[in-house]
Short mmCIF file of C-alpha atoms in Angstrom, two decimals:
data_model
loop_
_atom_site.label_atom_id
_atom_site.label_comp_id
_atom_site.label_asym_id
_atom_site.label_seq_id
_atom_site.Cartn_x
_atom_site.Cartn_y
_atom_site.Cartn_z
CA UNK A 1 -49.79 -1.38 56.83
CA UNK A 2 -52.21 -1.54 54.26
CA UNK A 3 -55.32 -0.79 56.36
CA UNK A 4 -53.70 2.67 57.59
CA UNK A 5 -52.71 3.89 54.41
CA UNK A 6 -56.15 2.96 52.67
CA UNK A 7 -57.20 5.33 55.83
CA UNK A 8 -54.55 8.13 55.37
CA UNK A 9 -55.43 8.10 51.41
CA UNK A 10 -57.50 11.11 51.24
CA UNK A 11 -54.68 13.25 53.05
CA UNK A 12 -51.55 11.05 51.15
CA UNK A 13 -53.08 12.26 47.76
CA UNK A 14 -53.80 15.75 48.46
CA UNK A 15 -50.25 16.23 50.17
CA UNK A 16 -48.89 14.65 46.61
CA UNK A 17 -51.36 15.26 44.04
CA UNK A 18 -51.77 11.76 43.27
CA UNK A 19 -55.07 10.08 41.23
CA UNK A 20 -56.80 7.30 42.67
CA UNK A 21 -55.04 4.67 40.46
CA UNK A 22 -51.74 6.06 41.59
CA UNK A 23 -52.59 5.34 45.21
CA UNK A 24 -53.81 2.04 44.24
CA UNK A 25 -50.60 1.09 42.47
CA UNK A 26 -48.49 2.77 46.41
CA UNK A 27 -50.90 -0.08 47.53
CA UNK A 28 -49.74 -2.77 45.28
CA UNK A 29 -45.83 -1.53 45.63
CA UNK A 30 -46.20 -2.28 49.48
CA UNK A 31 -46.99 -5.77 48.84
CA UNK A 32 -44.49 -6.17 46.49
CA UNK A 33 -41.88 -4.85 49.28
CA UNK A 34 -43.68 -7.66 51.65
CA UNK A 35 -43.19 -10.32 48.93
CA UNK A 36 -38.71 -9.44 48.11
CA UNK A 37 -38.16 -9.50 51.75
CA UNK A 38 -39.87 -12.40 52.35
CA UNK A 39 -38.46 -13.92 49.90
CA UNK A 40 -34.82 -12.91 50.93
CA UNK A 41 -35.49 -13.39 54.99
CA UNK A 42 -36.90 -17.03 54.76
CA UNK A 43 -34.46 -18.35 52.36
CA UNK A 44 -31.52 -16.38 54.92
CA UNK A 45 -33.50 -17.40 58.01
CA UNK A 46 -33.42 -21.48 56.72
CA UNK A 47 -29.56 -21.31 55.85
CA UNK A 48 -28.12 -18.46 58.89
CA UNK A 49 -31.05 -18.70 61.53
CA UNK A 50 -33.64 -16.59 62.55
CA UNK A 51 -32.57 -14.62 64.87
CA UNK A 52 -29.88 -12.79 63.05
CA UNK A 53 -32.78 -12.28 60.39
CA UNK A 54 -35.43 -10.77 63.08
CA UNK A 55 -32.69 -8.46 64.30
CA UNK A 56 -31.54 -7.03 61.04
CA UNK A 57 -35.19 -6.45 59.65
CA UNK A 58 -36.56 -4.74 62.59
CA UNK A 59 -33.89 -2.21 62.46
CA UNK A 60 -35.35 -1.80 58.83
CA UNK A 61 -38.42 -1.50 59.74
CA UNK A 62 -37.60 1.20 62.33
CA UNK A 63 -35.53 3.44 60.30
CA UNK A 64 -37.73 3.29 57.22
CA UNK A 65 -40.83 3.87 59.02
CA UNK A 66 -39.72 6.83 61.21
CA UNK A 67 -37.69 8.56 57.86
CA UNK A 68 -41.21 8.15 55.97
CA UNK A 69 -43.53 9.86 57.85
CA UNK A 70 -40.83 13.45 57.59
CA UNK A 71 -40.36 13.14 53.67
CA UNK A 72 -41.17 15.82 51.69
CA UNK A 73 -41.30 14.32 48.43
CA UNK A 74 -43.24 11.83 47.07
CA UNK A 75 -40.78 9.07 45.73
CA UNK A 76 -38.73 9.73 48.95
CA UNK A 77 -41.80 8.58 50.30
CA UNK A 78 -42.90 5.44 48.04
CA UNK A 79 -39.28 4.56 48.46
CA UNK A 80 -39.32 4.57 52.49
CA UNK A 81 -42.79 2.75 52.63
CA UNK A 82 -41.39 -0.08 50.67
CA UNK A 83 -38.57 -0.55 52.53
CA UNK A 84 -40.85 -0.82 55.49
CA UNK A 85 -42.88 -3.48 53.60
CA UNK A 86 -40.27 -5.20 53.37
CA UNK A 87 -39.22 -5.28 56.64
CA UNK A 88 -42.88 -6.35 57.55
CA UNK A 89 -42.59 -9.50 54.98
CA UNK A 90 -39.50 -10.54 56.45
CA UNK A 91 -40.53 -10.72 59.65
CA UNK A 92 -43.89 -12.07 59.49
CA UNK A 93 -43.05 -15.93 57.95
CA UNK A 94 -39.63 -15.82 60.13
CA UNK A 95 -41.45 -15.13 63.34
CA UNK A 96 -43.68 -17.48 63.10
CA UNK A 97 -40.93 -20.24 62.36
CA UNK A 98 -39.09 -19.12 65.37
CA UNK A 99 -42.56 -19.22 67.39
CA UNK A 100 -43.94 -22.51 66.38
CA UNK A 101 -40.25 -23.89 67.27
CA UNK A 102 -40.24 -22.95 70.75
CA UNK A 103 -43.95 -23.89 71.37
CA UNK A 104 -45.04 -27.06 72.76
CA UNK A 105 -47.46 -29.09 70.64
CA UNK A 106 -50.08 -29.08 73.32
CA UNK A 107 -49.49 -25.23 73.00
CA UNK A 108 -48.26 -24.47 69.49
CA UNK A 109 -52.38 -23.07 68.32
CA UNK A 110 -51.84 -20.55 71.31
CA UNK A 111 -48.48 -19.10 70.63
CA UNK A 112 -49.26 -19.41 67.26
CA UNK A 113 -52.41 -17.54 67.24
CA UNK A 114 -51.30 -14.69 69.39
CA UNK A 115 -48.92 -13.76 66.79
CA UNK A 116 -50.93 -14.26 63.95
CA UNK A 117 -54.28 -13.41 64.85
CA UNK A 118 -54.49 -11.64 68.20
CA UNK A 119 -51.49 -9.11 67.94
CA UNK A 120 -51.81 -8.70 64.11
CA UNK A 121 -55.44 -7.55 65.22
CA UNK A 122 -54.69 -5.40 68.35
CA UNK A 123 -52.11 -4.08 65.47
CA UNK A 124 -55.01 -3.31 63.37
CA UNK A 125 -56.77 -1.78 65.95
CA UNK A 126 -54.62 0.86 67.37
CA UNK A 127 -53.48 1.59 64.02
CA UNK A 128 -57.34 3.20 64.02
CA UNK A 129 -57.38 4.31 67.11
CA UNK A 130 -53.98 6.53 67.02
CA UNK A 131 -55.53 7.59 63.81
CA UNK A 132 -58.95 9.03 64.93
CA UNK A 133 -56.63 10.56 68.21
CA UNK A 134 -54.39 12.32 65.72
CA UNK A 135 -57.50 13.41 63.26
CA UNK A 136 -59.89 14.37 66.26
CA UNK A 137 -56.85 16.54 68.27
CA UNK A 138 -54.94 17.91 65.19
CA UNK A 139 -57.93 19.10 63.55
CA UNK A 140 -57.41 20.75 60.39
CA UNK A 141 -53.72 20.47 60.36
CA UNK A 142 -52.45 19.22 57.50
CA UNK A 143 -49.08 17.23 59.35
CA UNK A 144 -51.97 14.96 61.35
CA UNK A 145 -51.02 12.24 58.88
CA UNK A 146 -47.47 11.98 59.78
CA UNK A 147 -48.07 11.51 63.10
CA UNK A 148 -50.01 8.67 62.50
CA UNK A 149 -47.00 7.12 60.66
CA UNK A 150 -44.58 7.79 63.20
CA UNK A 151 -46.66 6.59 65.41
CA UNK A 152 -46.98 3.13 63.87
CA UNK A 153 -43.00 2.84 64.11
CA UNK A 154 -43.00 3.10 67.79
CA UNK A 155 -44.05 -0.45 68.54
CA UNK A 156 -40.83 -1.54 66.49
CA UNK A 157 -38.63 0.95 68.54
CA UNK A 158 -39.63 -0.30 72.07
CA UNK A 159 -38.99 -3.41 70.97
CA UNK A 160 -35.50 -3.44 69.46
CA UNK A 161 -33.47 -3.90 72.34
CA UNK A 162 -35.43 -7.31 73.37
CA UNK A 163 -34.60 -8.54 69.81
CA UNK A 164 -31.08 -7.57 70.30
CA UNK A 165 -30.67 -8.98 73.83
CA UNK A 166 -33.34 -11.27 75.02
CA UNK A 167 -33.96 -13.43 71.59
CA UNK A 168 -33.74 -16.65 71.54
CA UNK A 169 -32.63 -18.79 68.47
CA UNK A 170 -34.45 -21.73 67.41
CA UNK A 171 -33.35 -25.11 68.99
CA UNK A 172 -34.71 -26.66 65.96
CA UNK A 173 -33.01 -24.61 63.49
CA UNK A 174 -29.84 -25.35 65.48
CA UNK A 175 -30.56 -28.99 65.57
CA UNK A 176 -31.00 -29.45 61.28
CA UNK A 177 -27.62 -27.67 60.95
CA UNK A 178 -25.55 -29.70 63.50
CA UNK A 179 -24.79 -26.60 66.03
CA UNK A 180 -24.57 -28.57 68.94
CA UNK A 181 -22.94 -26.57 71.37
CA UNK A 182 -25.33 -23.68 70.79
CA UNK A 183 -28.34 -26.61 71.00
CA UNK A 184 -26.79 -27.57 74.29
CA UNK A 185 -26.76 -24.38 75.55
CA UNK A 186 -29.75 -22.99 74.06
CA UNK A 187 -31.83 -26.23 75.64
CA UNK A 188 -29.97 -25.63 79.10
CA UNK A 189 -31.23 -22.54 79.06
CA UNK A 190 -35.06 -23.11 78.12
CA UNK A 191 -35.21 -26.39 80.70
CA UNK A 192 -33.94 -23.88 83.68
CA UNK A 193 -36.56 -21.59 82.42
CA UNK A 194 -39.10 -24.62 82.58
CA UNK A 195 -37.44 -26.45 85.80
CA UNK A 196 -36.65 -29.66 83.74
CA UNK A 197 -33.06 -29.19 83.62
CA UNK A 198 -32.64 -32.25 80.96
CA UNK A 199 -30.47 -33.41 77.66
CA UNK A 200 -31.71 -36.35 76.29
CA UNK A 201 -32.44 -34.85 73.45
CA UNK A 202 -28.95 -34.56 72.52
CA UNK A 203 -28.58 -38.12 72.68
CA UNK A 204 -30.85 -38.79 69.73
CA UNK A 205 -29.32 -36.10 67.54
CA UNK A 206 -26.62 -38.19 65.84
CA UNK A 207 -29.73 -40.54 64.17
CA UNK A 208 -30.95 -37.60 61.71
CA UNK A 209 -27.56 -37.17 60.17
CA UNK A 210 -28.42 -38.74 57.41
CA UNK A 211 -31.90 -37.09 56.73
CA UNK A 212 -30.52 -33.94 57.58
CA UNK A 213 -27.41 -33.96 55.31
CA UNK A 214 -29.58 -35.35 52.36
CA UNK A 215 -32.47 -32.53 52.76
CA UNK A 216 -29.34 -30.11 52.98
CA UNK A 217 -27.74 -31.31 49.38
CA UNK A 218 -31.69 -30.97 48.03
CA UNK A 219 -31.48 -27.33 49.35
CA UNK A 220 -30.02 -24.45 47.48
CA UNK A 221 -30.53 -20.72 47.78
CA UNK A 222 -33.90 -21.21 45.33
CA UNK A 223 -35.57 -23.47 48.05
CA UNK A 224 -38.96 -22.44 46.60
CA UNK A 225 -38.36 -25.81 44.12
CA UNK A 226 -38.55 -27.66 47.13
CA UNK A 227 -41.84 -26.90 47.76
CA UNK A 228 -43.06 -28.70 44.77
CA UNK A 229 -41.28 -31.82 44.77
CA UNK A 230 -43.41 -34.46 44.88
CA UNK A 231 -43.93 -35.19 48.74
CA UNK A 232 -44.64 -31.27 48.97
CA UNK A 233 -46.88 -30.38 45.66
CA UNK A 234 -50.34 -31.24 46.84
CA UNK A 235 -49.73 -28.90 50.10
CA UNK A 236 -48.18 -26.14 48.49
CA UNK A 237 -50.72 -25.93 45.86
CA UNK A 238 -53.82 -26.32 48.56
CA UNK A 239 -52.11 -23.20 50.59
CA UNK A 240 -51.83 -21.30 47.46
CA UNK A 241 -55.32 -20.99 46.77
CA UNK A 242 -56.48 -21.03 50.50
CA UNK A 243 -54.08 -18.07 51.29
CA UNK A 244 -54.29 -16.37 47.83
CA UNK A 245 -57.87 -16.04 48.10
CA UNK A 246 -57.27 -14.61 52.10
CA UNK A 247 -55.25 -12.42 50.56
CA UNK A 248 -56.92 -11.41 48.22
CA UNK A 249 -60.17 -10.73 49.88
CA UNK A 250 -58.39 -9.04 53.30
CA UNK A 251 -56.63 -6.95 51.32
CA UNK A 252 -59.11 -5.55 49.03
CA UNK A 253 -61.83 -5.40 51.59
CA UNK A 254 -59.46 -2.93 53.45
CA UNK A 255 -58.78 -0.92 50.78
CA UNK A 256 -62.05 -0.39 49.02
CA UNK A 257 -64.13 -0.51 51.97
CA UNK A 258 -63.21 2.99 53.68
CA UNK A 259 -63.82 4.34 49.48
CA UNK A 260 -67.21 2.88 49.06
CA UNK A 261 -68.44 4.25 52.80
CA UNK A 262 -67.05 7.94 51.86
CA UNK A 263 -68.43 8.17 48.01
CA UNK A 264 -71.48 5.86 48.29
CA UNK A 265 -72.72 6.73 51.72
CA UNK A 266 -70.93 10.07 52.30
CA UNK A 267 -69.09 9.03 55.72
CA UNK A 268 -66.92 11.44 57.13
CA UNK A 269 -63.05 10.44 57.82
CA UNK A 270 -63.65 10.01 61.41
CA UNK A 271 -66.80 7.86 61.20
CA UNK A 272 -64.50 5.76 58.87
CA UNK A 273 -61.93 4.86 61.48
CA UNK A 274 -64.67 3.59 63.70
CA UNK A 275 -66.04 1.86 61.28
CA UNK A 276 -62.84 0.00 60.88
CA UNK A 277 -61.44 -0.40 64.21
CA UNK A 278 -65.73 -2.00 64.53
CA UNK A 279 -63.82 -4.45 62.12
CA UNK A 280 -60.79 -4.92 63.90
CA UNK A 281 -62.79 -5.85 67.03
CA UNK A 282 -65.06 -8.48 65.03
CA UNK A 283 -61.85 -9.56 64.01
CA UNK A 284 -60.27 -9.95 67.42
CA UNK A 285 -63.30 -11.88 68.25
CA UNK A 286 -63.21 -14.62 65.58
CA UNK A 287 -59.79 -15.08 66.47
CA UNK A 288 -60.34 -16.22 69.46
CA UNK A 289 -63.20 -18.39 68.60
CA UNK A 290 -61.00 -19.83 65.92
CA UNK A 291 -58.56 -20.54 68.54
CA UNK A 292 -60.66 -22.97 70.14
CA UNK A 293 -62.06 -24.17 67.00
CA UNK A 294 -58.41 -25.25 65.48
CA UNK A 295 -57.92 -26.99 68.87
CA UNK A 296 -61.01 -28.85 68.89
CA UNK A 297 -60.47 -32.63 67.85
CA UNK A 298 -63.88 -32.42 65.92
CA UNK A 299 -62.76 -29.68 63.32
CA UNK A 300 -59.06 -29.31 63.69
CA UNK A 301 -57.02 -26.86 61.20
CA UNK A 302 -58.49 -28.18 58.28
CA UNK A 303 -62.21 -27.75 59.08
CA UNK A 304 -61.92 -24.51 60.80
CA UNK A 305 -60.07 -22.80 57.36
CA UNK A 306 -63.50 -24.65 55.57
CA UNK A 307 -66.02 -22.65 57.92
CA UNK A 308 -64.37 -19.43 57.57
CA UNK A 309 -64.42 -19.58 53.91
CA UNK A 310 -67.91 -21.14 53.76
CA UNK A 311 -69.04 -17.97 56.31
CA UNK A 312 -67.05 -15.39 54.40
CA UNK A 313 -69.69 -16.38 50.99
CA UNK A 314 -72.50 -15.75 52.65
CA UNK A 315 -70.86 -12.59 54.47
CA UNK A 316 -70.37 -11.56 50.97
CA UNK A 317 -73.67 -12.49 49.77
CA UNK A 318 -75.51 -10.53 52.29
CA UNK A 319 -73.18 -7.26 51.90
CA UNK A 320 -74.59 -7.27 48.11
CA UNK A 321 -78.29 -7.95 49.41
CA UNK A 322 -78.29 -5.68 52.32
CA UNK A 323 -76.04 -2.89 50.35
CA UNK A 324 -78.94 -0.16 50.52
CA UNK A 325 -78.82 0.37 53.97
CA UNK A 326 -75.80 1.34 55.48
CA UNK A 327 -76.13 0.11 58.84
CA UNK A 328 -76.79 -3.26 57.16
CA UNK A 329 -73.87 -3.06 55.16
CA UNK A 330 -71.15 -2.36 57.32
CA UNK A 331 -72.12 -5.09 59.64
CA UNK A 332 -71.91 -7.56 56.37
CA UNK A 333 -68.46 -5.61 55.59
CA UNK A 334 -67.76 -5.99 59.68
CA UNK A 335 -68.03 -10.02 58.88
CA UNK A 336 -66.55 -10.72 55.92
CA UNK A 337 -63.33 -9.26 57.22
CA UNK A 338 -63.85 -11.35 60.48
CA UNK A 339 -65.15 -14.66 58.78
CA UNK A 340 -61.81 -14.50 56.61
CA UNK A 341 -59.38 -13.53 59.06
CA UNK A 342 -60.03 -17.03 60.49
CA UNK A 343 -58.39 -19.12 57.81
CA UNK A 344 -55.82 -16.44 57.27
CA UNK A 345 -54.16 -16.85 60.25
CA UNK A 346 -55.00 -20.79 61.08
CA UNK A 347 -53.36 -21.13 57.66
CA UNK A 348 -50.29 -19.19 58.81
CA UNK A 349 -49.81 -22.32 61.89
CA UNK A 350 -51.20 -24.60 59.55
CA UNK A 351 -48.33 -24.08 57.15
CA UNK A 352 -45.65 -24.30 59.66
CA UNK A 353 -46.84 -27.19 61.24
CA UNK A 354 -46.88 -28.85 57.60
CA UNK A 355 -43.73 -28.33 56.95
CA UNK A 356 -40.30 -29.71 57.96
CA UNK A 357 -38.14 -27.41 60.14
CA UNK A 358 -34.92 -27.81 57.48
CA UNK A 359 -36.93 -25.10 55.43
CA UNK A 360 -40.17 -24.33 57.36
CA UNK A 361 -39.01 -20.28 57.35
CA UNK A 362 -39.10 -20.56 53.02
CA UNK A 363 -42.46 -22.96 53.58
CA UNK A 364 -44.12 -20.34 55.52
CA UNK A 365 -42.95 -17.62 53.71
CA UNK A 366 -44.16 -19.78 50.54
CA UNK A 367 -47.64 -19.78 52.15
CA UNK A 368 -48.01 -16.03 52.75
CA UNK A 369 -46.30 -15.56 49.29
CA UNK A 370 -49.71 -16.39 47.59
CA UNK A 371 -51.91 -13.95 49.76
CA UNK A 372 -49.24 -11.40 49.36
CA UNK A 373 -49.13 -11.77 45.57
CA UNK A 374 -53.26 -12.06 45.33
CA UNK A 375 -53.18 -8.59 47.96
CA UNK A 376 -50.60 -6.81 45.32
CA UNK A 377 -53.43 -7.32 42.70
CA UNK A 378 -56.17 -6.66 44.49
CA UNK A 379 -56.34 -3.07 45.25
CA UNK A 380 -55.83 -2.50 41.53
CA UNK A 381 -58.51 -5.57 40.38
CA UNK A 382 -61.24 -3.99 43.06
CA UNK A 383 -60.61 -0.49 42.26
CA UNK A 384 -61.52 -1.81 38.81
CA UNK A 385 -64.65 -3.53 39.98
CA UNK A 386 -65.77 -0.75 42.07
CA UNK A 387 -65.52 1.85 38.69
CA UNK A 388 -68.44 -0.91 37.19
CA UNK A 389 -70.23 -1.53 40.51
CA UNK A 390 -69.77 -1.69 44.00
CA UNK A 391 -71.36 -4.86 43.71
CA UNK A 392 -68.77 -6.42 41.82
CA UNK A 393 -66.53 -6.13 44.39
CA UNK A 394 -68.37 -8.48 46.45
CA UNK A 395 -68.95 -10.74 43.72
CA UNK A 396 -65.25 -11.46 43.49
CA UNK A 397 -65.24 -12.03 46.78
CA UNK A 398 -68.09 -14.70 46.57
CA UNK A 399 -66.00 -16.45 43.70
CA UNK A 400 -62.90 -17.08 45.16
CA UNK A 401 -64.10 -18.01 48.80
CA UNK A 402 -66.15 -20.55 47.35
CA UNK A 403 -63.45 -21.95 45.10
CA UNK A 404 -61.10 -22.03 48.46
CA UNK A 405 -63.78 -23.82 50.32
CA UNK A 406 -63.75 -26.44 47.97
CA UNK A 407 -60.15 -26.70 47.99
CA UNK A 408 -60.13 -27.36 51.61
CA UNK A 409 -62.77 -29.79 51.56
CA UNK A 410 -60.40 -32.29 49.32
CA UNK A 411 -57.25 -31.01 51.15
CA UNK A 412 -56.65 -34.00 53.74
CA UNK A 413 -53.99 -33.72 55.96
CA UNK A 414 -54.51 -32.65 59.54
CA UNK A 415 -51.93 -31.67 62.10
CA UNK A 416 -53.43 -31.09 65.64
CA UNK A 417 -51.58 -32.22 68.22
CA UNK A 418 -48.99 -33.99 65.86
CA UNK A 419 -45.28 -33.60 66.42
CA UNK A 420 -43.55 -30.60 63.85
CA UNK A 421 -41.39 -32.93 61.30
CA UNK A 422 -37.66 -32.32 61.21
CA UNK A 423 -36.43 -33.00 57.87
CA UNK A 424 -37.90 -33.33 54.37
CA UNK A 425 -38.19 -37.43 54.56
CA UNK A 426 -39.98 -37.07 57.98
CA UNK A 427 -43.02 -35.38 55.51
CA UNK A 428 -42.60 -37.58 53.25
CA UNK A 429 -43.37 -40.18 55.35
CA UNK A 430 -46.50 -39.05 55.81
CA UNK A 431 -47.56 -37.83 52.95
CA UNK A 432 -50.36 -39.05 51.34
CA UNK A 433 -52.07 -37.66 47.36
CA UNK A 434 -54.55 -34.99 47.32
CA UNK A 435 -57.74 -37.26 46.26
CA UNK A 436 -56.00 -40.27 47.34
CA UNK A 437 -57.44 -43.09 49.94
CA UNK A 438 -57.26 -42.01 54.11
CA UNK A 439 -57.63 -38.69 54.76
CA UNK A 440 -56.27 -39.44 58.38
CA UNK A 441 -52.69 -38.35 58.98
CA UNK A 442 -50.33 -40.57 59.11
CA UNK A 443 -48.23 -40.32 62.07
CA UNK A 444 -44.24 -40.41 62.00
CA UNK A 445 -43.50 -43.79 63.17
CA UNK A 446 -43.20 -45.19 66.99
CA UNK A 447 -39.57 -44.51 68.13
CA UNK A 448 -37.94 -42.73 64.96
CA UNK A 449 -35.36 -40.48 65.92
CA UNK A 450 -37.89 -37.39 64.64
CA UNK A 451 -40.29 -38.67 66.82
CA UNK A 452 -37.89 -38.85 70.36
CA UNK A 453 -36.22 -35.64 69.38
CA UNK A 454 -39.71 -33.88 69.35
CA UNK A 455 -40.80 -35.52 72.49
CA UNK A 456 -37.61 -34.61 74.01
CA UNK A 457 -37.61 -30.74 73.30
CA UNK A 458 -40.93 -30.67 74.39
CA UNK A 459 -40.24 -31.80 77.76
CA UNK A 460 -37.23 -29.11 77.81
#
């Protein structure tokens, strides 16, 4: 979203006479969108499952998105893009609840990553390239911009009747709220799929009761409080700065960057959207490595977020040393997008893995809720920098990576290849302080119902 309107600003503001700090506060407005529907989807997602909430918020996205690229007026238009954001925030934290719950823990990093790293990328990319097809074949046309918009709603489109027809709930979801038949069948269904035709989970189920009905009286509609009880502080505030400063520093590197090539190195439009989709392939290639990295019993989730944000400060360093020649600097620029993107989207696995399933939907929305509010600010706090120096910019950057990579030194809970909890007393039994003794996880004990249930769903 963000990266093809910070492309389609040039033609936005001449179409609607707007000033640069105008388009930077359309910026900040689209992450505000991402943060209220968040906010309403997870909490709705926890208490009615996710599938209703996926279903509901793609038609959002679809309507808004289409109606926005035709309006004629500019508040019409602000008003549209919004409700698209928010579509976009709602799905993004309930997605990935309903994908880590169906994935294996041998393969939760892989389904996990292709949602929030591969296909957010492969987003990112054909985002530029419909762009540079639209500029290059519409020419001077001055509608070329709206067909890059509706353009970006046709992914949603195709895939609206799958959502409708072919979604599956969560079994995990179904299990924390006592819908057995629909468990039953749902698990039926997945252990045709797989060929292991088996129920044993069901015979477990009764046991977490009791954990399940108290982490349902701790719940209300403002589940955020939750999140910084006591057995959930340290981890909540650890993801707030890790993800705030991803946030903060994807966000504003997306926005400014395309600015500083055009008025400091006098790049034309279409040089720009190579430049980025350059980015987006970078990207795609981290990803991947990242993949293997979170998997790797020597680094894990934890040390893989600590390289990227020790490799997006010196990214940042060199973009400020290397800034006189452009080549140089937008192959800095090119890595400090990629060395980032790691930890922002181990961090969106990392968080639903942390979490229980009785609220993971409002813990991963929690999660993203810092880098959305840190991406809100930034386009305003680096257009600011950018009117001192273009230098500044990167000097931000430099700041918070470093404080991040500190934070997830002392952070020291690991989750590969750990079963997800079920209920809030499964973390808590495993929870250990934030500069306390043992860094090791501490693994849900031998037998516990959370433990067989796990086992069981992942044999189905």
């Amino acid at each position: 979203e963000l990266t093809i309107m910070s492309l389609l600003q040039d033609p936005i503001i001449d179409e609607y006479q707007m000033s640069d700090y105008s388009f930077a506060v359309l910026g900040s407005c689209v992450f505000g969108g991402m943060i209220v529907g968040g906010l309403a989807a997870s909490s709705s997602a926890d208490w009615y499952g996710r599938r209703p909430v996926l279903q509901w918020t793609n038609v959002i996205f679809c309507i808004s998105g289409l109606l926005s690229a035709l309006a004629a007026e500019f508040w019409t238009f602000v008003c549209l893009r919004i409700c698209c954001s928010i579509a976009i925030g709602a799905m993004i934290p309930v997605g990935m609840s309903l994908l880590l719950e169906i994935s294996p823990t041998n393969h939760r990093a892989l389904m996990g990553m292709s949602l929030a790293g591969t296909a957010w990328s492969f987003g990112t990319l054909s985002a530029c390239m419909v762009g540079f097809g639209f500029k290059t074949y519409m020419g001077d046309n001055p509608f070329w911009w709206r067909g890059v918009l509706l353009a970006c709603a046709v992914p949603g489109v195709l895939t609206l009747p799958y959502v409708f027809i072919g979604l599956p709930e969560s079994p995990h979801y179904l299990l924390v709220r006592h819908r057995k038949d629909e468990l039953k069948e749902c698990l039926k269904q997945m252990g045709n799929s797989n060929q292991t035709p088996r129920l044993a989970v069901m015979e477990v189920a009764d046991d977490l009761k009791g954990n399940v009905a108290q982490d349902s009286a701790r719940q209300s509609f403002d589940d955020l409080q939750t999140l910084f009880a006591e057995d959930a502080l340290w981890t909540t505030l650890y993801l707030a700065v890790a993800n705030g400063t991803c946030g903060f520093i994807y966000a504003g590197q997306n926005f400014i960057y395309p600015k500083i090539l055009q008025e400091k190195y006098e790049v034309e439009l279409s040089d720009q959207f190579k430049a980025v989709a350059m980015n987006c392939i970078a990207e795609l290639g981290v990803v991947f490595l990242a993949l293997w990295a979170m998997d790797s019993p020597s680094l894990g989730r934890k040390h893989t977020n600590t390289l990227g944000f020790i490799a997006t400060v010196l990214c940042a360093i060199g973009a400020v040393l290397l800034r006189e020649d452009l080549e140089s600097f937008k192959a800095m620029n090119c890595l400090i997008r990629a060395a980032v993107s790691c930890p922002f989207t181990v961090i969106g696995i990392y968080a639903g893995e942390l979490y229980p399933s009785s609220l993971r939907a409002t813990a991963v929305f929690s999660a993203t809720l810092w880098g959305r509010l840190a991406a809100m600010f930034s386009t305003l706090v680096v257009t600011a920098a950018y009117r001192s120096s273009a230098n500044d910019v990167f000097y931000e950057f430099i700041a918070l990576a470093s404080v991040a990579t500190i934070a997830s030194i002392l952070y020291p809970r690991e989750t590969l290849g750990q079963p997800l909890p079920l209920t809030m007393s499964d973390m808590r039994s495993y929870h250990i302080g934030m500069w306390g003794a043992g860094a090791d996880y501490v693994p849900l004990k031998p037998g516990s119902a959370t433990q067989k249930i796990r086992e069981s769903l992942d044999d189905e």
